[in-house]
Amino acid sequence: MATNRLKLEKGEKNRTKSLKLWGKKTILQRTVAPWHPHCPITAAHRAGLREVSVPRCDPACGVSPAEKLSPEHLQLLRNAFTCPKTGEQMHENRPNRRRGRNEGGHEERGMKIEEFRAVLRSVIGPDIEDVWVERFFSEVDITCTGQVEWQQLCSYLLLEYTERERASIPRAALLDSQPQIRHCAYNKREPTVRVVAVSHPPPLRYFSVSKGGQITVWNSSLHILKSLGLAGDPTEEVANTRRFRGWTTDAVSMGNVHRVAIATDCRDLHFVNVSTASVFEDVHLFGFRSVPTALCYWHDMQSRERPSLLLLGDEKGGVHLMWFLNPFKGLFKNLSKKENSPQRIFVPDLGEHSDMVSYRHIPNIHQAPVTRVMFEPDTNIIMTSSESDTTSVVFMNVTLKQEPYIWKFKQGAKCFDYNASLQLMVTGGCDRAVRLWTPFVTTCPVATLLGHRTAVLDVSIYQAVEQIFSYSRDAELRVWDISSHRCLKTVRLQFPCQQPGRIPEHGNFPFLLLSPPLSVQSHLVVGCKDYLALLRLTETTRAGGGWLTDDRRERGPNVQRGPALSCALYNSTLRQLVTGHADSSVSLWDVETGRRRLQILNTHGEEKLTCMALDSSNRRLITGARNGTIKVWNLLNGLNLHKLEPATDSEVTGLTCLPGNQLLAVGGSQRIVQYDIAAAKDLYVRADMSWKSSCVHKSHILAVSQCSALGVIATASHDGEVIIWRLETQGPVLHLQSPTQRGVVPPVDSLLFLQHRAGDRKLRNRGVLVSSQAGCLCFWSVTGPTHTYGQFFAPEQTDECVWTLSSDQPKNTILVSGDTAGWLQIWDICHFAVDIQNQPVCERPPLLQCWKAHQRALVSVEVLELADRLFVLTASADGSVGLWTKDGDHVGSFRQEVMWNMTESAAYQRKKLSEGTEEESAESDDAGFREVRSQVTDPNDRGETSQKECCSEGHHSVQTASSIRPPENEHEQPQQPLYLREDSCQKVAVCHESRHLFDDIRHGNHC
């Protein structure tokens, strides 16, 4: 009762918040003209506003404008924007502002940051922080003109209020829009009556029981393992076979005794032994007074000696109770039985088994057949339902010493579910309504949920996220929020057996809801005729905007993994992390708090997003997809600004933006394509094919990197070739390649220019370009007479690769590498690749830190400096994103419930696993806390051995199209060989062809 009252109060609080937001939105909507050429709200609506989650101001800089600005503040701001200035101020601003009129006829004017700050201080108060005002101003000024207008401010706030209203609604727990669907051919086109789960003995298996008595065993992925049929009446045995000639009515798993009990309309029970791989029927209990229609089994998981209980509801509205007194010894006495046949027990003869089982029958509880039966052990309550108007649901004590609680409603309950922790009962039936009830209050429901168009066949309460699943006869699945009574999602399951205009046939119990500890991943199994559907469920509550409000957030280190990541980058201007996902969504995260500020869905439709880049102002995001499309987005509001003409329909693998917003794109076209997004005013931007890149690369270009200090860019292809291009001539000037002894050249996975070295006159002739190839990191000089300056093998394992590189670009003192096993390495490169190395095998630079950051491959690492400290961002193919200090302290993960504060270094959690066996390092938790190994090593400790193991001798080949002359030449240095192990090269070359499928690659975790 108390729990339900709290839920009602919480729902009322949410409705109050919505009313306040509605009041503010009304004020703004009355002042926004229906059309304005610079009004982003109109463009957002035309582009699909529902696909965008709107940014919120950083909590570290103060509360959001939506929270700080009251209706009175909005009215004062409107007056400040629309009332004309007087005197000198009016004259000063006249040349720099766009002029317009609002719908009231008042002239609109723009405000610069200084005036905007002064107006906000006069409206809100003098103690407002400058950082908050600057962030607010930059988010409103989406056109980057240096001034804002009232229309822009209204549009921004309207989007903010709309998103906040939507974000207060939690998302449905379903992770799949359409489930895995499996066909059970052994059913012989008969419906599945019930699916039960058997987790002991492991592994997890499913048992589906068809109406005709066919039992099918499935593995956890819903693949059929075996099938068997129920034994029939021995008096009807023909040719040594006994065919079952009845219909099954229900089934239940008896976990502690490794049995599955199956009821049939022959008034009997079949007990199937599932303790071994050879499933067989060992007991047949027959001769009940009426047909069992519903089953329930309970046993004490903490005590094996305690009796277990099997409940049977029958067609006459009665309940049968069978207490198994010594379940660990067996269900019945082992009397003589026919060979290869189950033991047959006549129900009236159960007295002979009195030391093993106690039987009791409670008749006439309902006026109709029992449709469901449940048992609550804490209160010894038996719960039953029927489709009777007078006894729809009945709660009664096992002792029958208390008056039963009886719910009465029209057409009764075809199904119900009860959750003791939530103190909630949910019913469904032929009247198509889903009703929520408080236990022991029988007069009226808490809520009636309408929406189904046919009879509700099953309901289930998912306690982990406080949601309800309901399923109707027309194969429609609905997800409801318990607190708000809102339908969160409707899924029409597409079973192949469905025919237009016909309602498919179902069993009596379509649902199986499974959650830990019975299974690792929570999921829902739905049966329709002879098909099964498997839907994965999330185990944490997610709000519509990605995060819960404070009054709903659960404290703890819960981390929700998102869709598979394909790319990520850091925006130093906005201090945000941008993540691109395989489901074509983009998310923006505040690095200082971990809060998601913006989400853009369906950026490229159903195409996988493959790469991203920022423009010169760091205000716009450029995304590329597998089908060759490129789009430009506004990072402050998620609007699609431009669509770039694709050169081909092949995959875009790399993007880089030159000074002046000249965008370069590379990929499967094997060419460099340029786009002028600085002067673009139209939605569509044409491609510029002026680069002399035709037929230069002989294979797909996989990586691109630019160096403005040297005026060059570098591209790398699948055949292992690295080409240096001059920006002035748009042509190639240098070809670099590192073949192995046997001629197998792995693809180049990543390129990185060391910008500080390139800008230093003394270091620009040294190793300024780093390439990753089959795990070997090669340092190249692109200007000096010697082009090879050293290489070493970086991953922890010899068969892994490095997909991503980063460095502290202002200084280039460290190099960060992330490999395909999820390991992160931080190297000290202060003195690496700057001096001559005469050794035949290159020594590693000192390894400062090494830890396993994620379970799967790292697709992006970024080094950033905040609060005078260095941090490392890591993004993995498994969808997780983490923030770490340079020393390996884990700040947080970008999907965890609890936000962090970068200014509080004491809050960083450092969790280390003890160094030891490989098994210990592999058992790292999913939240991102991994083993950290801090060491400033002697390069001879492991460098030489690793190089010999993973490399085979070869020499760099350098082809110079034209020389690049720096201002001064340094002394010449000899070439260094690159060593690549042959079998590793072949493996990487094959894997790289399908790199976009890296989500399916399983890597082992080793120290």
PDB file of N, CA and C in Angstrom, residues 51-127:
ATOM      1  N   GLU A  51      13.585  13.018 -33.743  1.00  0.00           N
ATOM      2  CA  GLU A  51      14.831  12.282 -33.851  1.00  0.00           C
ATOM      3  C   GLU A  51      15.971  12.955 -33.103  1.00  0.00           C
ATOM      4  N   VAL A  52      15.723  14.073 -32.442  1.00  0.00           N
ATOM      5  CA  VAL A  52      16.795  14.843 -31.817  1.00  0.00           C
ATOM      6  C   VAL A  52      16.513  14.997 -30.338  1.00  0.00           C
ATOM      7  N   SER A  53      17.511  14.700 -29.509  1.00  0.00           N
ATOM      8  CA  SER A  53      17.459  15.021 -28.099  1.00  0.00           C
ATOM      9  C   SER A  53      18.229  16.302 -27.891  1.00  0.00           C
ATOM     10  N   VAL A  54      17.590  17.317 -27.301  1.00  0.00           N
ATOM     11  CA  VAL A  54      18.126  18.672 -27.286  1.00  0.00           C
ATOM     12  C   VAL A  54      19.127  18.846 -26.163  1.00  0.00           C
ATOM     13  N   PRO A  55      20.186  19.648 -26.363  1.00  0.00           N
ATOM     14  CA  PRO A  55      21.215  19.823 -25.347  1.00  0.00           C
ATOM     15  C   PRO A  55      20.718  20.540 -24.109  1.00  0.00           C
ATOM     16  N   ARG A  56      21.419  20.285 -23.030  1.00  0.00           N
ATOM     17  CA  ARG A  56      21.164  20.986 -21.774  1.00  0.00           C
ATOM     18  C   ARG A  56      22.454  21.625 -21.305  1.00  0.00           C
ATOM     19  N   CYS A  57      22.359  22.720 -20.591  1.00  0.00           N
ATOM     20  CA  CYS A  57      23.562  23.390 -20.103  1.00  0.00           C
ATOM     21  C   CYS A  57      24.287  22.504 -19.116  1.00  0.00           C
ATOM     22  N   ASP A  58      25.583  22.658 -19.070  1.00  0.00           N
ATOM     23  CA  ASP A  58      26.427  21.869 -18.201  1.00  0.00           C
ATOM     24  C   ASP A  58      26.116  22.159 -16.744  1.00  0.00           C
ATOM     25  N   PRO A  59      25.841  21.123 -15.930  1.00  0.00           N
ATOM     26  CA  PRO A  59      25.561  21.366 -14.520  1.00  0.00           C
ATOM     27  C   PRO A  59      26.722  22.010 -13.785  1.00  0.00           C
ATOM     28  N   ALA A  60      27.962  21.769 -14.287  1.00  0.00           N
ATOM     29  CA  ALA A  60      29.097  22.391 -13.620  1.00  0.00           C
ATOM     30  C   ALA A  60      29.090  23.897 -13.794  1.00  0.00           C
ATOM     31  N   CYS A  61      28.409  24.370 -14.829  1.00  0.00           N
ATOM     32  CA  CYS A  61      28.334  25.811 -15.082  1.00  0.00           C
ATOM     33  C   CYS A  61      27.031  26.411 -14.566  1.00  0.00           C
ATOM     34  N   GLY A  62      26.223  25.664 -13.885  1.00  0.00           N
ATOM     35  CA  GLY A  62      24.944  26.158 -13.406  1.00  0.00           C
ATOM     36  C   GLY A  62      23.799  25.372 -13.979  1.00  0.00           C
ATOM     37  N   VAL A  63      22.596  25.676 -13.535  1.00  0.00           N
ATOM     38  CA  VAL A  63      21.437  24.932 -13.989  1.00  0.00           C
ATOM     39  C   VAL A  63      21.085  25.328 -15.408  1.00  0.00           C
ATOM     40  N   SER A  64      20.236  24.513 -16.020  1.00  0.00           N
ATOM     41  CA  SER A  64      19.828  24.757 -17.402  1.00  0.00           C
ATOM     42  C   SER A  64      18.975  26.017 -17.480  1.00  0.00           C
ATOM     43  N   PRO A  65      19.001  26.710 -18.637  1.00  0.00           N
ATOM     44  CA  PRO A  65      18.107  27.869 -18.821  1.00  0.00           C
ATOM     45  C   PRO A  65      16.646  27.504 -18.638  1.00  0.00           C
ATOM     46  N   ALA A  66      16.267  26.281 -18.996  1.00  0.00           N
ATOM     47  CA  ALA A  66      14.884  25.868 -18.826  1.00  0.00           C
ATOM     48  C   ALA A  66      14.479  25.855 -17.357  1.00  0.00           C
ATOM     49  N   GLU A  67      15.419  25.622 -16.458  1.00  0.00           N
ATOM     50  CA  GLU A  67      15.123  25.615 -15.031  1.00  0.00           C
ATOM     51  C   GLU A  67      15.257  27.001 -14.417  1.00  0.00           C
ATOM     52  N   LYS A  68      16.216  27.787 -14.918  1.00  0.00           N
ATOM     53  CA  LYS A  68      16.498  29.076 -14.287  1.00  0.00           C
ATOM     54  C   LYS A  68      15.502  30.162 -14.688  1.00  0.00           C
ATOM     55  N   LEU A  69      15.010  30.104 -15.949  1.00  0.00           N
ATOM     56  CA  LEU A  69      14.144  31.173 -16.446  1.00  0.00           C
ATOM     57  C   LEU A  69      12.686  30.893 -16.109  1.00  0.00           C
ATOM     58  N   SER A  70      12.064  31.818 -15.405  1.00  0.00           N
ATOM     59  CA  SER A  70      10.641  31.726 -15.065  1.00  0.00           C
ATOM     60  C   SER A  70       9.818  32.442 -16.129  1.00  0.00           C
ATOM     61  N   PRO A  71       8.480  32.281 -16.145  1.00  0.00           N
ATOM     62  CA  PRO A  71       7.660  33.039 -17.107  1.00  0.00           C
ATOM     63  C   PRO A  71       7.861  34.547 -17.002  1.00  0.00           C
ATOM     64  N   GLU A  72       8.064  35.066 -15.786  1.00  0.00           N
ATOM     65  CA  GLU A  72       8.312  36.503 -15.624  1.00  0.00           C
ATOM     66  C   GLU A  72       9.634  36.895 -16.279  1.00  0.00           C
ATOM     67  N   HIS A  73      10.663  36.039 -16.140  1.00  0.00           N
ATOM     68  CA  HIS A  73      11.942  36.307 -16.785  1.00  0.00           C
ATOM     69  C   HIS A  73      11.799  36.340 -18.307  1.00  0.00           C
ATOM     70  N   LEU A  74      11.008  35.416 -18.833  1.00  0.00           N
ATOM     71  CA  LEU A  74      10.820  35.364 -20.286  1.00  0.00           C
ATOM     72  C   LEU A  74      10.143  36.630 -20.797  1.00  0.00           C
ATOM     73  N   GLN A  75       9.187  37.149 -20.034  1.00  0.00           N
ATOM     74  CA  GLN A  75       8.506  38.365 -20.465  1.00  0.00           C
ATOM     75  C   GLN A  75       9.471  39.545 -20.471  1.00  0.00           C
ATOM     76  N   LEU A  76      10.343  39.634 -19.462  1.00  0.00           N
ATOM     77  CA  LEU A  76      11.316  40.723 -19.412  1.00  0.00           C
ATOM     78  C   LEU A  76      12.340  40.600 -20.544  1.00  0.00           C
ATOM     79  N   LEU A  77      12.764  39.372 -20.849  1.00  0.00           N
ATOM     80  CA  LEU A  77      13.689  39.174 -21.955  1.00  0.00           C
ATOM     81  C   LEU A  77      13.048  39.577 -23.281  1.00  0.00           C
ATOM     82  N   ARG A  78      11.786  39.251 -23.439  1.00  0.00           N
ATOM     83  CA  ARG A  78      11.087  39.620 -24.676  1.00  0.00           C
ATOM     84  C   ARG A  78      11.051  41.133 -24.835  1.00  0.00           C
ATOM     85  N   ASN A  79      10.787  41.826 -23.745  1.00  0.00           N
ATOM     86  CA  ASN A  79      10.759  43.290 -23.815  1.00  0.00           C
ATOM     87  C   ASN A  79      12.130  43.857 -24.164  1.00  0.00           C
ATOM     88  N   ALA A  80      13.188  43.222 -23.601  1.00  0.00           N
ATOM     89  CA  ALA A  80      14.540  43.718 -23.878  1.00  0.00           C
ATOM     90  C   ALA A  80      14.926  43.527 -25.335  1.00  0.00           C
ATOM     91  N   PHE A  81      14.457  42.448 -25.947  1.00  0.00           N
ATOM     92  CA  PHE A  81      14.791  42.196 -27.348  1.00  0.00           C
ATOM     93  C   PHE A  81      13.960  43.051 -28.301  1.00  0.00           C
ATOM     94  N   THR A  82      12.711  43.335 -27.940  1.00  0.00           N
ATOM     95  CA  THR A  82      11.806  44.000 -28.886  1.00  0.00           C
ATOM     96  C   THR A  82      11.713  45.507 -28.677  1.00  0.00           C
ATOM     97  N   CYS A  83      12.032  46.008 -27.463  1.00  0.00           N
ATOM     98  CA  CYS A  83      11.968  47.451 -27.237  1.00  0.00           C
ATOM     99  C   CYS A  83      13.166  48.128 -27.894  1.00  0.00           C
ATOM    100  N   PRO A  84      12.950  49.254 -28.604  1.00  0.00           N
ATOM    101  CA  PRO A  84      14.067  49.903 -29.317  1.00  0.00           C
ATOM    102  C   PRO A  84      15.046  50.533 -28.349  1.00  0.00           C
ATOM    103  N   LYS A  85      16.325  50.553 -28.781  1.00  0.00           N
ATOM    104  CA  LYS A  85      17.359  51.248 -28.018  1.00  0.00           C
ATOM    105  C   LYS A  85      17.287  52.739 -28.300  1.00  0.00           C
ATOM    106  N   THR A  86      17.899  53.502 -27.455  1.00  0.00           N
ATOM    107  CA  THR A  86      17.914  54.955 -27.628  1.00  0.00           C
ATOM    108  C   THR A  86      19.343  55.449 -27.724  1.00  0.00           C
ATOM    109  N   GLY A  87      19.495  56.584 -28.422  1.00  0.00           N
ATOM    110  CA  GLY A  87      20.771  57.299 -28.407  1.00  0.00           C
ATOM    111  C   GLY A  87      21.886  56.555 -29.098  1.00  0.00           C
ATOM    112  N   GLU A  88      23.036  56.621 -28.453  1.00  0.00           N
ATOM    113  CA  GLU A  88      24.267  56.151 -29.071  1.00  0.00           C
ATOM    114  C   GLU A  88      24.286  54.646 -29.237  1.00  0.00           C
ATOM    115  N   GLN A  89      23.700  53.899 -28.270  1.00  0.00           N
ATOM    116  CA  GLN A  89      23.716  52.456 -28.359  1.00  0.00           C
ATOM    117  C   GLN A  89      22.972  51.973 -29.592  1.00  0.00           C
ATOM    118  N   MET A  90      21.839  52.639 -29.864  1.00  0.00           N
ATOM    119  CA  MET A  90      21.052  52.247 -31.032  1.00  0.00           C
ATOM    120  C   MET A  90      21.842  52.469 -32.304  1.00  0.00           C
ATOM    121  N   HIS A  91      22.578  53.568 -32.357  1.00  0.00           N
ATOM    122  CA  HIS A  91      23.332  53.904 -33.560  1.00  0.00           C
ATOM    123  C   HIS A  91      24.506  52.949 -33.759  1.00  0.00           C
ATOM    124  N   GLU A  92      25.130  52.521 -32.649  1.00  0.00           N
ATOM    125  CA  GLU A  92      26.298  51.658 -32.752  1.00  0.00           C
ATOM    126  C   GLU A  92      25.936  50.287 -33.296  1.00  0.00           C
ATOM    127  N   ASN A  93      24.822  49.775 -32.882  1.00  0.00           N
ATOM    128  CA  ASN A  93      24.493  48.417 -33.244  1.00  0.00           C
ATOM    129  C   ASN A  93      23.745  48.291 -34.561  1.00  0.00           C
ATOM    130  N   ARG A  94      23.335  49.461 -35.122  1.00  0.00           N
ATOM    131  CA  ARG A  94      22.505  49.398 -36.324  1.00  0.00           C
ATOM    132  C   ARG A  94      23.204  48.680 -37.488  1.00  0.00           C
ATOM    133  N   PRO A  95      24.480  48.912 -37.803  1.00  0.00           N
ATOM    134  CA  PRO A  95      25.076  48.262 -38.980  1.00  0.00           C
ATOM    135  C   PRO A  95      25.267  46.758 -38.802  1.00  0.00           C
ATOM    136  N   ASN A  96      25.362  46.249 -37.575  1.00  0.00           N
ATOM    137  CA  ASN A  96      25.764  44.871 -37.350  1.00  0.00           C
ATOM    138  C   ASN A  96      24.605  43.940 -37.056  1.00  0.00           C
ATOM    139  N   ARG A  97      23.396  44.412 -37.134  1.00  0.00           N
ATOM    140  CA  ARG A  97      22.301  43.546 -36.735  1.00  0.00           C
ATOM    141  C   ARG A  97      21.333  43.320 -37.887  1.00  0.00           C
ATOM    142  N   ARG A  98      20.723  42.130 -37.854  1.00  0.00           N
ATOM    143  CA  ARG A  98      19.641  41.880 -38.789  1.00  0.00           C
ATOM    144  C   ARG A  98      18.363  42.415 -38.174  1.00  0.00           C
ATOM    145  N   ARG A  99      17.502  42.947 -38.999  1.00  0.00           N
ATOM    146  CA  ARG A  99      16.303  43.582 -38.480  1.00  0.00           C
ATOM    147  C   ARG A  99      15.088  42.804 -38.940  1.00  0.00           C
ATOM    148  N   GLY A 100      14.152  42.682 -38.054  1.00  0.00           N
ATOM    149  CA  GLY A 100      12.911  42.008 -38.366  1.00  0.00           C
ATOM    150  C   GLY A 100      11.835  42.493 -37.444  1.00  0.00           C
ATOM    151  N   ARG A 101      10.651  42.014 -37.677  1.00  0.00           N
ATOM    152  CA  ARG A 101       9.528  42.388 -36.807  1.00  0.00           C
ATOM    153  C   ARG A 101       8.841  41.114 -36.340  1.00  0.00           C
ATOM    154  N   ASN A 102       8.474  41.149 -35.075  1.00  0.00           N
ATOM    155  CA  ASN A 102       7.711  40.028 -34.569  1.00  0.00           C
ATOM    156  C   ASN A 102       6.248  40.225 -34.891  1.00  0.00           C
ATOM    157  N   GLU A 103       5.414  39.267 -34.459  1.00  0.00           N
ATOM    158  CA  GLU A 103       4.020  39.319 -34.861  1.00  0.00           C
ATOM    159  C   GLU A 103       3.285  40.492 -34.222  1.00  0.00           C
ATOM    160  N   GLY A 104       3.829  41.118 -33.174  1.00  0.00           N
ATOM    161  CA  GLY A 104       3.185  42.282 -32.566  1.00  0.00           C
ATOM    162  C   GLY A 104       3.582  43.576 -33.237  1.00  0.00           C
ATOM    163  N   GLY A 105       4.451  43.524 -34.251  1.00  0.00           N
ATOM    164  CA  GLY A 105       4.846  44.711 -34.974  1.00  0.00           C
ATOM    165  C   GLY A 105       6.068  45.399 -34.401  1.00  0.00           C
ATOM    166  N   HIS A 106       6.604  44.902 -33.279  1.00  0.00           N
ATOM    167  CA  HIS A 106       7.786  45.521 -32.686  1.00  0.00           C
ATOM    168  C   HIS A 106       9.034  45.083 -33.446  1.00  0.00           C
ATOM    169  N   GLU A 107       9.964  46.008 -33.555  1.00  0.00           N
ATOM    170  CA  GLU A 107      11.195  45.711 -34.282  1.00  0.00           C
ATOM    171  C   GLU A 107      12.105  44.852 -33.425  1.00  0.00           C
ATOM    172  N   GLU A 108      12.657  43.791 -34.054  1.00  0.00           N
ATOM    173  CA  GLU A 108      13.568  42.896 -33.364  1.00  0.00           C
ATOM    174  C   GLU A 108      14.992  43.325 -33.608  1.00  0.00           C
ATOM    175  N   ARG A 109      15.846  43.114 -32.614  1.00  0.00           N
ATOM    176  CA  ARG A 109      17.247  43.437 -32.772  1.00  0.00           C
ATOM    177  C   ARG A 109      18.073  42.324 -32.149  1.00  0.00           C
ATOM    178  N   GLY A 110      19.320  42.194 -32.598  1.00  0.00           N
ATOM    179  CA  GLY A 110      20.208  41.199 -32.066  1.00  0.00           C
ATOM    180  C   GLY A 110      21.035  41.743 -30.917  1.00  0.00           C
ATOM    181  N   MET A 111      21.489  40.847 -30.085  1.00  0.00           N
ATOM    182  CA  MET A 111      22.332  41.213 -28.941  1.00  0.00           C
ATOM    183  C   MET A 111      23.665  40.482 -29.043  1.00  0.00           C
ATOM    184  N   LYS A 112      24.733  41.209 -28.767  1.00  0.00           N
ATOM    185  CA  LYS A 112      26.037  40.597 -28.646  1.00  0.00           C
ATOM    186  C   LYS A 112      26.210  40.070 -27.226  1.00  0.00           C
ATOM    187  N   ILE A 113      27.300  39.364 -27.017  1.00  0.00           N
ATOM    188  CA  ILE A 113      27.491  38.674 -25.749  1.00  0.00           C
ATOM    189  C   ILE A 113      27.519  39.650 -24.579  1.00  0.00           C
ATOM    190  N   GLU A 114      28.128  40.848 -24.740  1.00  0.00           N
ATOM    191  CA  GLU A 114      28.206  41.779 -23.625  1.00  0.00           C
ATOM    192  C   GLU A 114      26.818  42.279 -23.233  1.00  0.00           C
ATOM    193  N   GLU A 115      26.031  42.660 -24.225  1.00  0.00           N
ATOM    194  CA  GLU A 115      24.681  43.145 -23.922  1.00  0.00           C
ATOM    195  C   GLU A 115      23.808  42.012 -23.400  1.00  0.00           C
ATOM    196  N   PHE A 116      23.981  40.825 -23.959  1.00  0.00           N
ATOM    197  CA  PHE A 116      23.199  39.667 -23.510  1.00  0.00           C
ATOM    198  C   PHE A 116      23.486  39.367 -22.048  1.00  0.00           C
ATOM    199  N   ARG A 117      24.758  39.475 -21.655  1.00  0.00           N
ATOM    200  CA  ARG A 117      25.125  39.240 -20.252  1.00  0.00           C
ATOM    201  C   ARG A 117      24.510  40.296 -19.343  1.00  0.00           C
ATOM    202  N   ALA A 118      24.541  41.561 -19.795  1.00  0.00           N
ATOM    203  CA  ALA A 118      23.967  42.633 -18.974  1.00  0.00           C
ATOM    204  C   ALA A 118      22.452  42.470 -18.825  1.00  0.00           C
ATOM    205  N   VAL A 119      21.768  42.072 -19.886  1.00  0.00           N
ATOM    206  CA  VAL A 119      20.316  41.883 -19.814  1.00  0.00           C
ATOM    207  C   VAL A 119      19.969  40.735 -18.874  1.00  0.00           C
ATOM    208  N   LEU A 120      20.703  39.623 -18.967  1.00  0.00           N
ATOM    209  CA  LEU A 120      20.427  38.486 -18.089  1.00  0.00           C
ATOM    210  C   LEU A 120      20.659  38.854 -16.628  1.00  0.00           C
ATOM    211  N   ARG A 121      21.693  39.640 -16.358  1.00  0.00           N
ATOM    212  CA  ARG A 121      21.947  40.046 -14.972  1.00  0.00           C
ATOM    213  C   ARG A 121      20.856  40.970 -14.448  1.00  0.00           C
ATOM    214  N   SER A 122      20.320  41.798 -15.323  1.00  0.00           N
ATOM    215  CA  SER A 122      19.232  42.673 -14.881  1.00  0.00           C
ATOM    216  C   SER A 122      17.929  41.908 -14.703  1.00  0.00           C
ATOM    217  N   VAL A 123      17.772  40.820 -15.451  1.00  0.00           N
ATOM    218  CA  VAL A 123      16.533  40.042 -15.378  1.00  0.00           C
ATOM    219  C   VAL A 123      16.589  38.999 -14.271  1.00  0.00           C
ATOM    220  N   ILE A 124      17.689  38.244 -14.215  1.00  0.00           N
ATOM    221  CA  ILE A 124      17.780  37.130 -13.256  1.00  0.00           C
ATOM    222  C   ILE A 124      18.421  37.563 -11.949  1.00  0.00           C
ATOM    223  N   GLY A 125      19.507  38.324 -12.039  1.00  0.00           N
ATOM    224  CA  GLY A 125      20.212  38.748 -10.839  1.00  0.00           C
ATOM    225  C   GLY A 125      21.664  39.010 -11.135  1.00  0.00           C
ATOM    226  N   PRO A 126      22.323  39.839 -10.348  1.00  0.00           N
ATOM    227  CA  PRO A 126      23.723  40.199 -10.638  1.00  0.00           C
ATOM    228  C   PRO A 126      24.723  39.090 -10.365  1.00  0.00           C
ATOM    229  N   ASP A 127      24.326  38.044  -9.632  1.00  0.00           N
ATOM    230  CA  ASP A 127      25.278  37.006  -9.266  1.00  0.00           C
ATOM    231  C   ASP A 127      25.381  35.897 -10.308  1.00  0.00           C
TER     232      ASP A 127
END
